Short mmCIF file of C-alpha atoms in Angstrom, two decimals:
data_model
loop_
_atom_site.label_atom_id
_atom_site.label_comp_id
_atom_site.label_asym_id
_atom_site.label_seq_id
_atom_site.Cartn_x
_atom_site.Cartn_y
_atom_site.Cartn_z
CA UNK D 1 0.00 0.00 0.00
CA UNK D 2 1.43 3.38 -1.05
CA UNK D 3 1.44 6.58 1.00
CA UNK D 4 -1.24 7.95 -1.27
CA UNK D 5 -3.49 4.97 -0.57
CA UNK D 6 -2.92 5.37 3.17
CA UNK D 7 -3.84 9.05 2.97
CA UNK D 8 -6.93 8.33 0.88
CA UNK D 9 -8.66 6.65 3.83
CA UNK D 10 -8.70 9.69 6.14
CA UNK D 11 -9.56 11.96 3.22
CA UNK D 12 -12.52 9.81 2.29
CA UNK D 13 -13.70 9.83 5.88
CA UNK D 14 -13.45 13.62 6.05
CA UNK D 15 -15.38 13.99 2.78
CA UNK D 16 -17.99 11.55 4.05
CA UNK D 17 -18.26 13.54 7.28
CA UNK D 18 -18.67 16.76 5.30
CA UNK D 19 -21.46 15.22 3.22
CA UNK D 20 -23.19 13.99 6.37
CA UNK D 21 -22.95 17.41 8.00
CA UNK D 22 -24.32 19.01 4.84
CA UNK D 23 -27.17 16.49 4.73
CA UNK D 24 -27.98 17.00 8.41
CA UNK D 25 -28.01 20.80 7.99
CA UNK D 26 -30.18 20.52 4.88
CA UNK D 27 -32.66 18.11 6.49
CA UNK D 28 -32.93 20.30 9.58
CA UNK D 29 -33.62 23.32 7.43
CA UNK D 30 -36.07 21.35 5.29
CA UNK D 31 -38.05 20.21 8.33
CA UNK D 32 -38.14 23.72 9.77
CA UNK D 33 -39.12 25.30 6.45
CA UNK D 34 -41.76 22.62 5.84
CA UNK D 35 -43.38 23.20 9.21
CA UNK D 36 -43.28 26.96 8.71
CA UNK D 37 -44.70 26.65 5.20
CA UNK D 38 -47.51 24.42 6.45
CA UNK D 39 -48.36 26.93 9.15
CA UNK D 40 -48.38 29.82 6.67
CA UNK D 41 -50.49 27.96 4.10
CA UNK D 42 -52.87 26.55 6.70
CA UNK D 43 -53.29 29.91 8.44
CA UNK D 44 -53.84 31.74 5.17
CA UNK D 45 -56.35 29.12 3.98
CA UNK D 46 -58.25 29.31 7.24
CA UNK D 47 -58.19 33.11 7.00
CA UNK D 48 -59.65 33.04 3.49
CA UNK D 49 -62.24 30.47 4.61
CA UNK D 50 -63.30 32.58 7.58
CA UNK D 51 -63.45 35.69 5.41
CA UNK D 52 -65.68 33.89 2.91
CA UNK D 53 -68.00 32.63 5.63
CA UNK D 54 -68.13 36.10 7.22
CA UNK D 55 -69.22 37.64 3.93
CA UNK D 56 -71.84 34.93 3.43
CA UNK D 57 -73.12 35.48 6.98
CA UNK D 58 -73.44 39.19 6.21
CA UNK D 59 -75.44 38.44 3.04
CA UNK D 60 -77.68 36.03 4.98
CA UNK D 61 -78.26 38.61 7.73
CA UNK D 62 -79.10 41.36 5.22
CA UNK D 63 -81.40 39.04 3.29
CA UNK D 64 -83.34 37.99 6.39
CA UNK D 65 -83.70 41.62 7.44
CA UNK D 66 -85.29 42.42 4.06
CA UNK D 67 -88.01 39.77 4.52
CA UNK D 68 -91.09 41.03 6.33
CA UNK D 69 -94.77 40.20 6.79
CA UNK D 70 -97.94 42.18 6.12
CA UNK D 71 -101.57 41.28 6.05
CA UNK D 72 -101.00 40.19 2.48
CA UNK D 73 -98.32 37.72 3.54
CA UNK D 74 -94.57 37.50 3.34
CA UNK D 75 -92.92 40.27 1.33
CA UNK D 76 -89.77 39.61 -0.76
CA UNK D 77 -89.70 42.77 -2.84
CA UNK D 78 -86.66 44.13 -0.96
CA UNK D 79 -84.49 41.22 -2.07
CA UNK D 80 -84.71 42.02 -5.77
CA UNK D 81 -82.63 45.18 -5.86
CA UNK D 82 -80.31 44.63 -2.93
CA UNK D 83 -76.61 44.02 -3.52
CA UNK D 84 -76.61 41.06 -1.15
CA UNK D 85 -78.61 39.05 -3.69
CA UNK D 86 -76.81 40.33 -6.80
CA UNK D 87 -73.28 39.30 -5.89
CA UNK D 88 -71.39 36.13 -6.66
CA UNK D 89 -73.19 34.18 -3.93
CA UNK D 90 -76.42 32.30 -4.51
CA UNK D 91 -79.24 33.21 -2.12
CA UNK D 92 -82.22 30.91 -1.59
CA UNK D 93 -85.30 31.69 0.49
CA UNK D 94 -87.21 28.68 1.73
CA UNK D 95 -90.64 29.08 3.34
CA UNK D 96 -92.45 26.64 5.61
CA UNK D 97 -96.10 26.09 4.63
CA UNK D 98 -96.98 24.41 7.92
CA UNK D 99 -96.14 27.51 9.99
CA UNK D 100 -97.71 30.34 8.01
CA UNK D 101 -101.38 29.49 8.37
CA UNK D 102 -103.74 29.08 5.45
CA UNK D 103 -102.72 29.56 1.87
CA UNK D 104 -104.52 32.94 2.00
CA UNK D 105 -101.53 34.22 3.90
CA UNK D 106 -99.16 33.43 1.06
CA UNK D 107 -96.48 35.42 -0.58
CA UNK D 108 -97.48 38.94 -1.52
CA UNK D 109 -96.03 42.30 -2.33
CA UNK D 110 -96.37 45.36 -0.17
CA UNK D 111 -99.70 46.61 -1.69
CA UNK D 112 -101.94 44.08 -0.05
CA UNK D 113 -102.30 42.10 -3.27
CA UNK D 114 -100.75 38.83 -4.17
CA UNK D 115 -98.28 38.65 -6.96
CA UNK D 116 -101.04 37.86 -9.50
CA UNK D 117 -102.85 41.13 -8.77
CA UNK D 118 -105.81 39.54 -6.98
CA UNK D 119 -107.32 40.72 -3.73
CA UNK D 120 -107.43 38.81 -0.52
CA UNK D 121 -110.83 37.38 -1.48
CA UNK D 122 -109.36 35.53 -4.38
CA UNK D 123 -106.22 34.33 -2.62
CA UNK D 124 -107.90 31.35 -1.01
CA UNK D 125 -107.96 29.31 -4.17
CA UNK D 126 -105.31 30.87 -6.39
CA UNK D 127 -101.62 30.15 -6.56
CA UNK D 128 -99.40 33.18 -6.43
CA UNK D 129 -95.88 34.06 -7.56
CA UNK D 130 -93.71 35.83 -4.95
CA UNK D 131 -92.22 39.15 -5.75
CA UNK D 132 -88.65 38.62 -6.96
CA UNK D 133 -89.07 34.83 -7.14
CA UNK D 134 -86.99 33.13 -9.80
CA UNK D 135 -88.44 30.66 -12.22
CA UNK D 136 -91.79 30.36 -13.90
CA UNK D 137 -93.50 28.34 -11.21
CA UNK D 138 -95.72 29.75 -8.47
CA UNK D 139 -95.10 29.22 -4.78
CA UNK D 140 -95.40 25.60 -3.92
CA UNK D 141 -94.26 24.51 -7.38
CA UNK D 142 -90.71 25.87 -7.53
CA UNK D 143 -89.53 23.26 -5.10
CA UNK D 144 -92.55 21.73 -3.56
CA UNK D 145 -92.89 20.76 -0.12
CA UNK D 146 -90.15 18.20 0.11
CA UNK D 147 -89.22 16.95 3.53
CA UNK D 148 -90.58 19.17 6.24
CA UNK D 149 -92.91 21.13 3.89
CA UNK D 150 -90.39 23.75 2.65
CA UNK D 151 -91.00 25.71 -0.54
CA UNK D 152 -88.25 27.64 -2.28
CA UNK D 153 -89.78 31.02 -2.98
CA UNK D 154 -86.72 33.00 -4.05
CA UNK D 155 -83.47 32.24 -5.89
CA UNK D 156 -80.90 34.84 -6.86
CA UNK D 157 -78.93 34.51 -10.07
CA UNK D 158 -78.00 31.25 -11.78
CA UNK D 159 -77.02 28.12 -9.91
CA UNK D 160 -73.31 28.04 -10.73
CA UNK D 161 -72.57 25.78 -7.75
CA UNK D 162 -74.43 22.46 -8.15
CA UNK D 163 -75.66 21.92 -4.59
CA UNK D 164 -78.66 19.59 -4.49
CA UNK D 165 -82.10 20.80 -3.47
CA UNK D 166 -82.18 18.17 -0.74
CA UNK D 167 -78.99 19.55 0.79
CA UNK D 168 -80.33 23.13 0.66
CA UNK D 169 -83.60 22.04 2.26
CA UNK D 170 -81.71 20.10 4.96
CA UNK D 171 -79.63 23.18 5.83
CA UNK D 172 -82.76 25.35 6.06
CA UNK D 173 -84.56 22.77 8.14
CA UNK D 174 -81.61 22.51 10.59
CA UNK D 175 -81.46 26.29 10.98
CA UNK D 176 -85.22 26.50 11.60
CA UNK D 177 -85.44 23.58 14.02
CA UNK D 178 -82.41 24.57 16.09
CA UNK D 179 -83.04 28.30 15.67
CA UNK D 180 -79.36 28.93 14.92
CA UNK D 181 -77.23 30.10 12.03
CA UNK D 182 -75.68 27.08 10.32
CA UNK D 183 -72.38 27.21 8.42
CA UNK D 184 -71.06 24.10 6.70
CA UNK D 185 -69.00 22.81 3.84
CA UNK D 186 -71.26 20.82 1.54
CA UNK D 187 -70.55 18.64 -1.51
CA UNK D 188 -71.16 20.27 -4.88
CA UNK D 189 -70.52 17.72 -7.55
CA UNK D 190 -66.79 16.94 -7.61
CA UNK D 191 -65.85 19.85 -5.34
CA UNK D 192 -66.86 21.48 -2.07
CA UNK D 193 -69.00 24.56 -1.53
CA UNK D 194 -69.64 26.78 1.49
CA UNK D 195 -73.17 27.09 2.83
CA UNK D 196 -74.80 29.37 5.40
CA UNK D 197 -78.43 29.00 6.57
CA UNK D 198 -80.14 31.62 8.73
CA UNK D 199 -83.75 31.43 9.96
CA UNK D 200 -86.23 34.33 9.74
CA UNK D 201 -89.38 34.95 11.79
CA UNK D 202 -92.96 36.16 11.45
CA UNK D 203 -93.18 39.78 12.50
CA UNK D 204 -96.21 39.32 14.76
CA UNK D 205 -96.01 35.78 16.10
CA UNK D 206 -92.17 35.59 16.12
CA UNK D 207 -92.45 32.03 14.89
CA UNK D 208 -89.76 30.64 12.65
CA UNK D 209 -91.35 30.64 9.23
CA UNK D 210 -88.42 30.02 6.91
CA UNK D 211 -84.73 30.30 6.28
CA UNK D 212 -82.30 32.02 3.96
CA UNK D 213 -79.58 29.76 2.52
CA UNK D 214 -76.48 31.33 0.97
CA UNK D 215 -74.19 29.16 -1.19
CA UNK D 216 -70.63 30.27 -1.99
CA UNK D 217 -67.96 28.92 -4.31
CA UNK D 218 -64.58 28.88 -2.46
CA UNK D 219 -62.69 28.56 -5.72
CA UNK D 220 -63.56 32.11 -6.75
CA UNK D 221 -61.84 33.59 -3.72
CA UNK D 222 -59.15 30.98 -3.06
CA UNK D 223 -57.15 31.93 -6.15
CA UNK D 224 -55.11 34.32 -4.00
CA UNK D 225 -54.51 31.51 -1.53
CA UNK D 226 -53.37 29.21 -4.35
CA UNK D 227 -50.90 31.82 -5.59
CA UNK D 228 -49.58 32.24 -2.06
CA UNK D 229 -49.22 28.46 -1.76
CA UNK D 230 -47.16 28.27 -4.94
CA UNK D 231 -45.01 31.20 -3.81
CA UNK D 232 -44.40 29.65 -0.38
CA UNK D 233 -43.52 26.23 -1.83
CA UNK D 234 -41.19 27.78 -4.41
CA UNK D 235 -39.52 29.93 -1.78
CA UNK D 236 -39.17 26.92 0.51
CA UNK D 237 -37.50 24.92 -2.24
CA UNK D 238 -35.07 27.74 -3.02
CA UNK D 239 -34.37 28.25 0.66
CA UNK D 240 -33.65 24.54 1.07
CA UNK D 241 -31.21 24.62 -1.86
CA UNK D 242 -29.56 27.69 -0.37
CA UNK D 243 -29.37 25.90 2.98
CA UNK D 244 -27.73 22.90 1.31
CA UNK D 245 -25.13 25.14 -0.35
CA UNK D 246 -24.55 27.09 2.85
CA UNK D 247 -24.33 23.87 4.87
CA UNK D 248 -21.71 22.53 2.48
CA UNK D 249 -19.64 25.70 2.88
CA UNK D 250 -20.03 25.78 6.66
CA UNK D 251 -19.20 22.10 7.04
CA UNK D 252 -16.13 22.59 4.87
CA UNK D 253 -15.09 25.57 6.97
CA UNK D 254 -15.65 23.66 10.21
CA UNK D 255 -13.56 20.76 8.88
CA UNK D 256 -10.77 23.02 7.67
CA UNK D 257 -8.66 22.48 10.83
CA UNK D 258 -9.02 18.72 10.34
CA UNK D 259 -7.94 19.03 6.71
CA UNK D 260 -4.98 21.16 7.72
CA UNK D 261 -4.00 18.72 10.44
CA UNK D 262 -4.22 15.84 7.97
CA UNK D 263 -2.12 17.67 5.39
CA UNK D 264 0.41 18.59 8.09
CA UNK D 265 0.62 14.97 9.17
CA UNK D 266 1.10 13.83 5.58
CA UNK D 267 3.85 16.40 5.02
CA UNK D 268 5.54 15.41 8.26
CA UNK D 269 5.50 11.72 7.36
CA UNK D 270 6.70 12.47 3.83
CA UNK D 271 9.54 14.63 5.17
CA UNK D 272 10.57 11.99 7.67
CA UNK D 273 10.54 9.20 5.07
CA UNK D 274 12.40 11.26 2.52
CA UNK D 275 15.00 12.65 4.90
CA UNK D 276 15.75 9.42 6.75
CA UNK D 277 16.19 7.38 3.59
CA UNK D 278 19.63 8.75 2.64
CA UNK D 279 21.50 8.62 5.99
CA UNK D 280 20.02 5.23 6.82
CA UNK D 281 21.12 3.91 3.43
CA UNK D 282 24.65 5.27 3.98
CA UNK D 283 24.91 3.67 7.40
CA UNK D 284 23.56 0.39 6.11
CA UNK D 285 25.96 0.22 3.17
CA UNK D 286 28.95 1.19 5.33
CA UNK D 287 28.11 -1.47 7.87
CA UNK D 288 27.65 -4.08 5.16
CA UNK D 289 31.04 -3.27 3.62
CA UNK D 290 32.73 -3.17 7.01
CA UNK D 291 31.14 -6.51 7.87
CA UNK D 292 32.84 -8.22 4.96
CA UNK D 293 36.26 -7.04 6.13
CA UNK D 294 36.45 -5.95 9.81
CA UNK D 295 39.95 -4.63 9.24
CA UNK D 296 38.47 -1.75 7.16
CA UNK D 297 36.11 -0.69 9.93
CA UNK D 298 38.18 2.39 10.93
CA UNK D 299 37.94 3.54 7.33
CA UNK D 300 34.15 3.46 7.38
CA UNK D 301 33.64 4.90 10.85
CA UNK D 302 33.94 8.56 9.73
CA UNK D 303 31.36 7.92 7.04
CA UNK D 304 29.02 6.31 9.54
CA UNK D 305 29.59 9.22 11.94
CA UNK D 306 28.70 11.77 9.25
CA UNK D 307 25.59 9.79 8.41
CA UNK D 308 24.67 9.76 12.09
CA UNK D 309 25.14 13.52 12.30
CA UNK D 310 23.07 13.92 9.20
CA UNK D 311 20.40 11.69 10.73
CA UNK D 312 20.35 13.89 13.83
CA UNK D 313 19.89 17.00 11.68
CA UNK D 314 17.10 15.29 9.77
CA UNK D 315 15.23 14.39 12.93
CA UNK D 316 15.63 17.94 14.23
CA UNK D 317 14.36 19.43 10.97
CA UNK D 318 11.38 17.11 10.86
CA UNK D 319 10.48 17.90 14.46
CA UNK D 320 10.85 21.61 13.75
CA UNK D 321 8.50 21.34 10.80
CA UNK D 322 6.06 19.51 13.07
CA UNK D 323 6.24 22.41 15.52
CA UNK D 324 5.49 24.87 12.75
CA UNK D 325 2.48 22.83 11.68
CA UNK D 326 1.26 22.46 15.25
CA UNK D 327 -0.88 24.94 17.14
CA UNK D 328 0.31 28.36 18.22
CA UNK D 329 1.01 27.02 21.70
CA UNK D 330 4.34 25.56 20.46
CA UNK D 331 5.45 28.92 19.02
CA UNK D 332 7.01 31.10 21.71
CA UNK D 333 8.61 34.34 20.46
CA UNK D 334 10.64 36.25 23.04
CA UNK D 335 13.07 39.18 22.88
CA UNK D 336 16.25 37.63 21.46
CA UNK D 337 19.82 38.81 20.79
CA UNK D 338 20.01 37.74 17.16
CA UNK D 339 23.78 38.45 16.84
CA UNK D 340 24.63 36.21 19.78
CA UNK D 341 22.47 33.36 18.46
CA UNK D 342 24.17 33.55 15.05
CA UNK D 343 27.61 33.61 16.69
CA UNK D 344 26.77 30.48 18.72
CA UNK D 345 25.50 28.70 15.60
CA UNK D 346 28.69 29.53 13.70
CA UNK D 347 30.72 28.15 16.61
CA UNK D 348 29.04 24.76 16.10
CA UNK D 349 30.29 24.40 12.53
CA UNK D 350 32.55 21.35 12.05
CA UNK D 351 36.25 22.03 11.80
CA UNK D 352 37.79 21.83 8.37
CA UNK D 353 38.91 23.90 5.44
CA UNK D 354 36.48 26.71 6.12
CA UNK D 355 36.99 30.44 5.85
CA UNK D 356 34.36 32.12 8.02
CA UNK D 357 33.91 35.88 8.21
CA UNK D 358 31.54 37.33 10.80
CA UNK D 359 30.06 40.83 10.74
CA UNK D 360 27.63 40.96 13.62
CA UNK D 361 25.84 44.11 14.69
CA UNK D 362 24.00 44.10 17.98
CA UNK D 363 20.39 43.22 17.25
CA UNK D 364 17.31 42.37 19.35
CA UNK D 365 14.36 40.68 17.68
CA UNK D 366 11.11 39.11 18.83
CA UNK D 367 11.58 35.48 17.76
CA UNK D 368 11.38 31.86 18.84
CA UNK D 369 14.97 30.89 19.84
CA UNK D 370 14.76 27.24 18.81
CA UNK D 371 13.20 27.92 15.43
CA UNK D 372 15.58 30.77 14.69
CA UNK D 373 18.57 28.59 15.56
CA UNK D 374 17.34 25.88 13.18
CA UNK D 375 16.90 28.44 10.39
CA UNK D 376 20.42 29.84 10.84
CA UNK D 377 21.94 26.35 11.04
CA UNK D 378 20.15 25.32 7.83
CA UNK D 379 21.50 28.39 6.04
CA UNK D 380 25.00 27.57 7.24
CA UNK D 381 24.59 23.90 6.25
CA UNK D 382 23.41 24.97 2.80
CA UNK D 383 26.49 27.19 2.41
CA UNK D 384 28.78 24.34 3.45
CA UNK D 385 27.19 21.90 1.00
CA UNK D 386 26.83 24.13 -2.03
CA UNK D 387 29.16 27.06 -1.38
CA UNK D 388 32.58 25.48 -1.91
CA UNK D 389 35.02 27.80 -3.62
CA UNK D 390 35.43 26.83 -7.31
CA UNK D 391 38.91 25.62 -8.14
CA UNK D 392 39.86 24.84 -4.55
CA UNK D 393 41.49 21.37 -4.69
CA UNK D 394 40.68 20.75 -1.02
CA UNK D 395 37.01 21.68 -1.40
CA UNK D 396 37.22 24.55 1.05
CA UNK D 397 34.31 26.89 1.57
CA UNK D 398 34.31 30.63 2.02
CA UNK D 399 31.33 31.80 4.06
CA UNK D 400 30.49 35.36 4.99
CA UNK D 401 27.93 35.77 7.80
CA UNK D 402 26.51 39.11 8.88
CA UNK D 403 23.72 40.44 11.11
CA UNK D 404 22.23 43.86 10.50
CA UNK D 405 19.03 44.89 12.18
CA UNK D 406 16.57 42.01 11.84
CA UNK D 407 18.35 40.39 8.88
CA UNK D 408 20.81 37.51 8.84
CA UNK D 409 22.92 37.18 5.68
CA UNK D 410 24.83 34.00 4.79
CA UNK D 411 26.96 34.30 1.62
CA UNK D 412 29.12 31.69 -0.10
CA UNK D 413 31.33 31.34 -3.18
CA UNK D 414 29.39 28.51 -4.78
CA UNK D 415 27.74 28.44 -8.20
CA UNK D 416 25.27 31.13 -7.14
CA UNK D 417 21.52 31.33 -7.51
CA UNK D 418 19.31 33.82 -9.28
CA UNK D 419 16.53 35.52 -7.39
CA UNK D 420 13.89 33.95 -9.66
CA UNK D 421 15.20 30.47 -8.81
CA UNK D 422 14.62 30.89 -5.07
CA UNK D 423 10.92 29.85 -5.05
CA UNK D 424 11.87 26.57 -6.69
CA UNK D 425 14.75 25.94 -4.27
CA UNK D 426 12.54 26.60 -1.24
CA UNK D 427 10.08 23.87 -2.22
CA UNK D 428 10.25 20.63 -0.30
CA UNK D 429 12.54 17.99 -1.83
CA UNK D 430 14.00 20.41 -4.40
CA UNK D 431 17.78 20.85 -4.21
CA UNK D 432 20.68 21.84 -6.42
CA UNK D 433 22.28 18.53 -5.49
CA UNK D 434 23.73 16.79 -2.47
CA UNK D 435 20.83 17.53 -0.14
CA UNK D 436 17.22 16.71 0.47
CA UNK D 437 15.79 20.12 -0.22
CA UNK D 438 14.01 20.41 3.11
CA UNK D 439 16.49 22.88 4.63
CA UNK D 440 15.67 26.02 2.63
CA UNK D 441 11.94 25.26 2.59
CA UNK D 442 12.05 25.01 6.38
CA UNK D 443 13.91 28.33 6.60
CA UNK D 444 11.22 29.96 4.46
CA UNK D 445 8.46 28.60 6.73
CA UNK D 446 10.27 29.78 9.86
CA UNK D 447 10.70 33.24 8.33
CA UNK D 448 7.00 33.37 7.44
CA UNK D 449 6.04 32.32 10.97
CA UNK D 450 8.03 35.32 12.27
CA UNK D 451 6.44 37.70 9.81
CA UNK D 452 9.64 37.82 7.72
CA UNK D 453 10.98 36.58 4.39
CA UNK D 454 13.78 34.56 2.81
CA UNK D 455 15.41 36.08 -0.26
CA UNK D 456 18.48 35.36 -2.38
CA UNK D 457 20.75 37.50 -4.51
CA UNK D 458 24.03 37.05 -6.40
CA UNK D 459 27.17 37.77 -4.41
CA UNK D 460 29.71 40.13 -5.96
CA UNK D 461 32.67 38.07 -7.13
CA UNK D 462 30.60 34.89 -7.49
CA UNK D 463 28.38 32.88 -5.23
CA UNK D 464 25.05 33.56 -3.60
CA UNK D 465 23.81 35.38 -0.51
CA UNK D 466 20.72 34.20 1.36
CA UNK D 467 18.99 36.80 3.52
CA UNK D 468 16.75 35.74 6.40
CA UNK D 469 14.66 38.76 7.47
CA UNK D 470 12.70 38.40 10.71
CA UNK D 471 9.76 40.64 11.51
CA UNK D 472 10.12 43.54 13.97
CA UNK D 473 9.38 43.01 17.65
CA UNK D 474 5.71 42.12 18.15
CA UNK D 475 5.05 41.20 14.51
CA UNK D 476 5.93 37.53 14.99
CA UNK D 477 2.96 36.92 17.26
CA UNK D 478 0.57 38.58 14.84
CA UNK D 479 2.00 36.66 11.86
CA UNK D 480 1.67 33.34 13.67
CA UNK D 481 -1.85 34.16 14.86
CA UNK D 482 -2.86 34.91 11.29
CA UNK D 483 -1.72 31.51 10.06
CA UNK D 484 -3.06 29.40 12.91
#
């Protein structure tokens, strides 16, 4: 199994966790939006329903107030020209024959004559047509007695809502028997209609003599409710999609520290594997050769010692990179004498053919001592490896080290490096030869953690100069806090 395959497992788990968080956020939003949408639609529908019933109740009340009795009988002339019977609602007036006395007290207009123009003497045997009654039939024929002896004596407009006569008569009968206003939803073919029945009374006896039934079509007024329903459902869908997108972004942001920790772990493992491979291979080969001929062991001991030193440097660099990738708690900048730290690091250089020139100005910076020491040592190690003086048969190196302000300069007489080549050299595992490439990349990260930079420029007379610039006092904490 390769390193990439090992890393794929945690990455897949993080992606799966992000999808689950997104799904949970979306479902929570969907449930909340659905409940809210149901409440809005239900409340609006009930509001429209109540408004429709209220208007029908008003028409029924006005209609019953326009019905009155005289000696000639019940008078319906006021219903003909009133707006309550000319609107979009259907108004029916049903009269009880069993409670109005003899047929002589039938339906009449306000002049004391029946609707056929006869006097009271002729009303005993003649059928009459009520004033304002719809249809060609006289009273008693428009909807004869039916159950309970109810006659429909008035109908406004056309019957656009197909409610059966039996249902209308049942509503009127219930209102008359219970002496209450009835409001119901009744079947009307393949849909539902609203119905209101209100009883009316004889002016003298105060007996219940009939009822007014108002039929309304909810579809005519519920169009606004339907449009609101579509708008709410569309808005809910868009809001759910927005919640899914937002949840994906938020879950990704919440998992960003986990992604960064995983990437840091992968880089640390890759650095360790890459850095340890070379010194371990050198030690192994030296031991194998020395094992074949123990007499040559003293010859291989220096090589093994150098590999061991290199292994120590590798471990220190890897641990330093781990510190940089860890939380801000492991980064501890303090006021530091930069010139003294550089002088101590130069004193640890191995003896040999080395020409070292120091130009150290007194300097105090706000930096982490351990990280700064590693950065300076890596610059010195880079100069020793790649800064040998050309043409020197002994491979000696000429290194010029200086400290000015917050900048450390390490110059050599090697092949040199152009400024545009520095970004490539400070990438992990990129080297001009003889090294692993982690040293300069680590120096760049340490400089960035301190709010500084690592730059390179050609050295007059040949070679290259690397400049490590640390941030002013106080800037290191802010730089580290911005990257944590």
